[in-house]
Short mmCIF file of N, CA and C in Angstrom, two decimals:
data_model
loop_
_atom_site.label_atom_id
_atom_site.label_comp_id
_atom_site.label_asym_id
_atom_site.label_seq_id
_atom_site.Cartn_x
_atom_site.Cartn_y
_atom_site.Cartn_z
N GLY Y 1 -2.02 -3.61 8.91
CA GLY Y 1 -1.09 -5.02 8.71
C GLY Y 1 -0.25 -5.10 7.41
N VAL Y 2 0.76 -6.04 6.79
CA VAL Y 2 0.96 -6.19 5.88
C VAL Y 2 1.17 -8.29 5.66
N SER Y 3 1.20 -8.51 4.67
CA SER Y 3 0.64 -10.30 4.22
C SER Y 3 1.92 -10.32 3.76
N ASN Y 4 3.00 -10.03 4.17
CA ASN Y 4 4.60 -9.94 2.80
C ASN Y 4 5.48 -9.62 3.73
N SER Y 5 6.60 -10.77 4.48
CA SER Y 5 7.65 -9.80 5.47
C SER Y 5 8.90 -9.58 3.99
N SER Y 6 8.49 -8.62 3.40
CA SER Y 6 9.62 -9.02 2.48
C SER Y 6 8.85 -7.01 1.92
N ILE Y 7 7.90 -6.65 2.22
CA ILE Y 7 7.72 -5.41 2.46
C ILE Y 7 7.90 -4.28 3.07
N ARG Y 8 9.01 -3.44 3.64
CA ARG Y 8 8.45 -2.59 4.27
C ARG Y 8 7.96 -1.56 4.15
N THR Y 9 7.30 -0.48 5.30
CA THR Y 9 6.40 -0.23 5.08
C THR Y 9 5.97 0.78 6.08
N ARG Y 10 5.93 1.92 6.24
CA ARG Y 10 5.63 3.47 6.53
C ARG Y 10 4.35 3.54 6.43
N VAL Y 11 3.61 4.47 8.14
CA VAL Y 11 2.46 5.44 7.26
C VAL Y 11 2.14 5.89 8.51
N LYS Y 12 1.86 7.22 7.29
CA LYS Y 12 1.60 8.94 7.95
C LYS Y 12 0.47 8.76 7.51
N PHE Y 13 -0.34 10.12 8.44
CA PHE Y 13 -1.65 10.51 8.58
C PHE Y 13 -1.69 12.21 7.99
N ALA Y 14 -2.66 13.28 6.71
CA ALA Y 14 -2.74 14.12 6.86
C ALA Y 14 -3.58 14.44 5.80
N ASN Y 15 -4.54 15.20 6.71
CA ASN Y 15 -5.89 16.30 5.82
C ASN Y 15 -6.36 15.18 5.21
N GLY Y 16 -6.49 14.11 6.48
CA GLY Y 16 -7.85 12.83 6.98
C GLY Y 16 -7.44 12.21 5.88
N LEU Y 17 -6.08 11.69 5.03
CA LEU Y 17 -5.97 10.46 3.87
C LEU Y 17 -4.70 9.83 4.73
N GLY Y 18 -4.39 8.87 4.44
CA GLY Y 18 -3.70 8.09 4.72
C GLY Y 18 -2.42 7.68 4.02
N TYR Y 19 -1.14 7.20 4.73
CA TYR Y 19 -0.30 7.56 3.38
C TYR Y 19 0.67 6.27 4.19
N ILE Y 20 0.69 5.09 2.73
CA ILE Y 20 1.50 3.79 3.50
C ILE Y 20 2.88 4.32 1.88
N ILE Y 21 3.96 4.31 2.75
CA ILE Y 21 5.23 4.27 1.84
C ILE Y 21 5.73 2.79 2.20
N SER Y 22 5.70 2.41 0.96
CA SER Y 22 6.45 0.54 1.09
C SER Y 22 7.38 0.58 -0.21
N TYR Y 23 7.98 -0.28 0.35
CA TYR Y 23 9.01 -1.02 -0.63
C TYR Y 23 9.23 -2.81 -0.84
N ASN Y 24 9.76 -2.94 -1.08
CA ASN Y 24 10.28 -4.32 -1.56
C ASN Y 24 11.49 -4.56 -1.73
N HIS Y 25 12.29 -5.04 -0.09
CA HIS Y 25 13.52 -5.32 -0.23
C HIS Y 25 14.04 -6.12 -0.33
N ASN Y 26 13.23 -7.70 -1.38
CA ASN Y 26 13.57 -8.52 -1.75
C ASN Y 26 14.26 -8.13 -3.15
N THR Y 27 14.59 -9.18 -3.72
CA THR Y 27 14.97 -9.03 -5.62
C THR Y 27 14.26 -10.03 -6.34
N VAL Y 28 13.18 -10.12 -5.76
CA VAL Y 28 11.81 -10.47 -6.97
C VAL Y 28 10.57 -10.25 -6.95
N PRO Y 29 10.39 -10.23 -7.88
CA PRO Y 29 8.55 -9.50 -7.72
C PRO Y 29 7.65 -10.17 -6.26
N THR Y 30 7.25 -10.30 -5.86
CA THR Y 30 6.32 -9.59 -5.05
C THR Y 30 4.72 -9.43 -4.43
N THR Y 31 3.48 -10.70 -3.95
CA THR Y 31 2.36 -9.25 -4.14
C THR Y 31 1.77 -9.66 -2.96
N VAL Y 32 1.81 -7.98 -2.72
CA VAL Y 32 1.13 -8.47 -0.26
C VAL Y 32 -0.81 -7.82 -0.75
N THR Y 33 -0.81 -7.95 -0.12
CA THR Y 33 -1.91 -7.80 0.68
C THR Y 33 -2.30 -7.03 2.43
N PHE Y 34 -2.78 -5.75 1.72
CA PHE Y 34 -2.66 -4.59 3.24
C PHE Y 34 -3.70 -4.95 3.99
N THR Y 35 -3.51 -4.29 4.91
CA THR Y 35 -4.81 -4.72 5.71
C THR Y 35 -5.05 -3.23 6.74
N TRP Y 36 -6.02 -2.46 6.46
CA TRP Y 36 -6.13 -0.76 6.89
C TRP Y 36 -7.12 -1.09 8.78
N ASN Y 37 -6.96 -0.33 9.14
CA ASN Y 37 -7.66 -0.45 10.58
C ASN Y 37 -8.83 -0.18 10.59
N GLN Y 38 -9.11 0.26 9.35
CA GLN Y 38 -11.05 0.03 9.10
C GLN Y 38 -11.20 0.39 8.03
N ALA Y 39 -12.79 0.23 7.31
CA ALA Y 39 -13.02 -0.11 6.05
C ALA Y 39 -12.85 1.71 4.83
N VAL Y 40 -12.32 0.99 3.73
CA VAL Y 40 -11.47 1.57 3.25
C VAL Y 40 -12.71 1.57 2.11
N SER Y 41 -12.52 3.41 1.56
CA SER Y 41 -13.21 3.92 0.16
C SER Y 41 -12.21 3.71 -1.15
N ASN Y 42 -11.30 4.53 -0.95
CA ASN Y 42 -10.04 4.51 -2.38
C ASN Y 42 -9.14 3.94 -1.97
N VAL Y 43 -8.56 3.38 -3.10
CA VAL Y 43 -6.78 3.20 -2.66
C VAL Y 43 -6.40 3.95 -4.26
N ASN Y 44 -5.32 5.39 -3.82
CA ASN Y 44 -5.12 5.68 -5.32
C ASN Y 44 -3.34 5.41 -5.00
N VAL Y 45 -2.59 5.23 -5.85
CA VAL Y 45 -1.29 5.14 -6.20
C VAL Y 45 -0.49 5.98 -6.60
N PHE Y 46 0.59 6.85 -5.67
CA PHE Y 46 0.94 7.54 -5.99
C PHE Y 46 1.58 8.35 -7.47
N ASN Y 47 1.27 9.16 -7.31
CA ASN Y 47 2.14 9.65 -8.64
C ASN Y 47 1.92 8.01 -9.95
N GLU Y 48 0.84 7.36 -9.13
CA GLU Y 48 1.22 6.41 -11.04
C GLU Y 48 -0.10 6.09 -11.63
N SER Y 49 -0.70 7.07 -10.95
CA SER Y 49 -1.93 7.47 -12.11
C SER Y 49 -2.48 5.80 -12.25
N ARG Y 50 -2.85 5.37 -10.84
CA ARG Y 50 -3.44 3.45 -10.73
C ARG Y 50 -4.06 3.82 -9.46
N GLN Y 51 -5.83 3.05 -9.80
CA GLN Y 51 -6.24 3.10 -8.09
C GLN Y 51 -6.40 1.52 -8.40
N LEU Y 52 -6.50 0.76 -7.44
CA LEU Y 52 -6.48 -0.19 -6.86
C LEU Y 52 -7.98 -0.54 -6.24
N ALA Y 53 -8.77 -1.94 -6.77
CA ALA Y 53 -9.84 -2.53 -6.18
C ALA Y 53 -10.03 -2.53 -4.64
N VAL Y 54 -10.49 -2.42 -3.60
CA VAL Y 54 -10.57 -3.01 -2.33
C VAL Y 54 -11.15 -4.49 -2.11
N VAL Y 55 -10.68 -5.23 -1.59
CA VAL Y 55 -10.69 -6.84 -2.00
C VAL Y 55 -11.42 -6.88 -1.09
N SER Y 56 -11.61 -6.85 0.29
CA SER Y 56 -12.85 -6.42 1.51
C SER Y 56 -12.98 -5.28 2.05
N GLY Y 57 -13.57 -4.77 2.74
CA GLY Y 57 -14.14 -3.73 3.70
C GLY Y 57 -12.58 -3.19 3.90
N ASN Y 58 -11.62 -3.47 4.40
CA ASN Y 58 -10.68 -2.95 5.06
C ASN Y 58 -9.31 -3.50 4.25
N GLN Y 59 -9.13 -4.04 3.05
CA GLN Y 59 -7.81 -5.22 2.17
C GLN Y 59 -7.81 -5.06 1.00
N PHE Y 60 -7.11 -4.21 0.30
CA PHE Y 60 -6.28 -3.94 -0.72
C PHE Y 60 -4.89 -5.02 -1.02
N THR Y 61 -4.39 -4.82 -2.48
CA THR Y 61 -4.01 -6.06 -2.77
C THR Y 61 -2.62 -4.82 -3.99
N ASP Y 62 -1.67 -5.31 -3.77
CA ASP Y 62 -1.02 -4.99 -4.92
C ASP Y 62 0.00 -6.00 -5.37
N THR Y 63 1.26 -5.89 -6.81
CA THR Y 63 2.42 -5.89 -6.55
C THR Y 63 3.59 -5.25 -6.64
N PHE Y 64 4.76 -5.44 -6.62
CA PHE Y 64 5.79 -5.29 -5.91
C PHE Y 64 7.29 -6.16 -7.40
N GLY Y 65 7.65 -5.14 -7.97
CA GLY Y 65 9.15 -5.49 -8.98
C GLY Y 65 10.55 -5.39 -7.69
N PRO Y 66 11.30 -6.39 -7.90
CA PRO Y 66 12.77 -6.12 -7.15
C PRO Y 66 12.67 -5.52 -6.64
N ALA Y 67 12.68 -4.66 -6.21
CA ALA Y 67 13.13 -3.29 -5.08
C ALA Y 67 12.29 -1.81 -5.53
N ALA Y 68 11.26 -2.40 -5.62
CA ALA Y 68 9.80 -1.64 -6.27
C ALA Y 68 9.73 -0.40 -5.27
N ALA Y 69 9.58 0.31 -5.23
CA ALA Y 69 8.41 1.27 -3.84
C ALA Y 69 6.99 1.92 -4.72
N HIS Y 70 6.06 1.23 -3.67
CA HIS Y 70 4.76 2.46 -3.97
C HIS Y 70 4.69 3.44 -2.99
N VAL Y 71 3.54 4.36 -2.74
CA VAL Y 71 3.13 5.05 -1.99
C VAL Y 71 1.53 5.16 -2.35
N TYR Y 72 1.02 4.41 -1.49
CA TYR Y 72 -0.68 4.93 -1.47
C TYR Y 72 -1.54 6.02 -0.66
N VAL Y 73 -2.48 5.84 -0.81
CA VAL Y 73 -3.14 7.62 -0.70
C VAL Y 73 -4.39 6.73 -0.47
N VAL Y 74 -4.47 6.47 1.10
CA VAL Y 74 -5.62 5.82 1.48
C VAL Y 74 -7.02 6.62 1.69
N SER Y 75 -7.93 6.53 1.42
CA SER Y 75 -9.76 6.48 2.12
C SER Y 75 -10.51 6.05 2.73
N THR Y 76 -11.24 6.40 2.99
CA THR Y 76 -11.54 5.88 4.80
C THR Y 76 -13.44 6.48 3.95
N GLY Y 77 -14.27 5.57 4.92
CA GLY Y 77 -15.73 6.25 4.84
C GLY Y 77 -16.59 5.73 3.84
#
């Protein structure tokens, strides 16, 4: 799930990892909390050399600039 309707997402699975392809379709910066369907152990932002902190067992938060896009690589377990 996504906490902000300005963020559009697609979820894919490959090689035991989840991928969230997301973008801000709005023209203002925004923060969003993602809720995964199970406990998350690690969230890397693809091609941005950064890792997100897991807010709770299955949630993580990130910010988006206007029209920005991110791809999250989600590990569970």
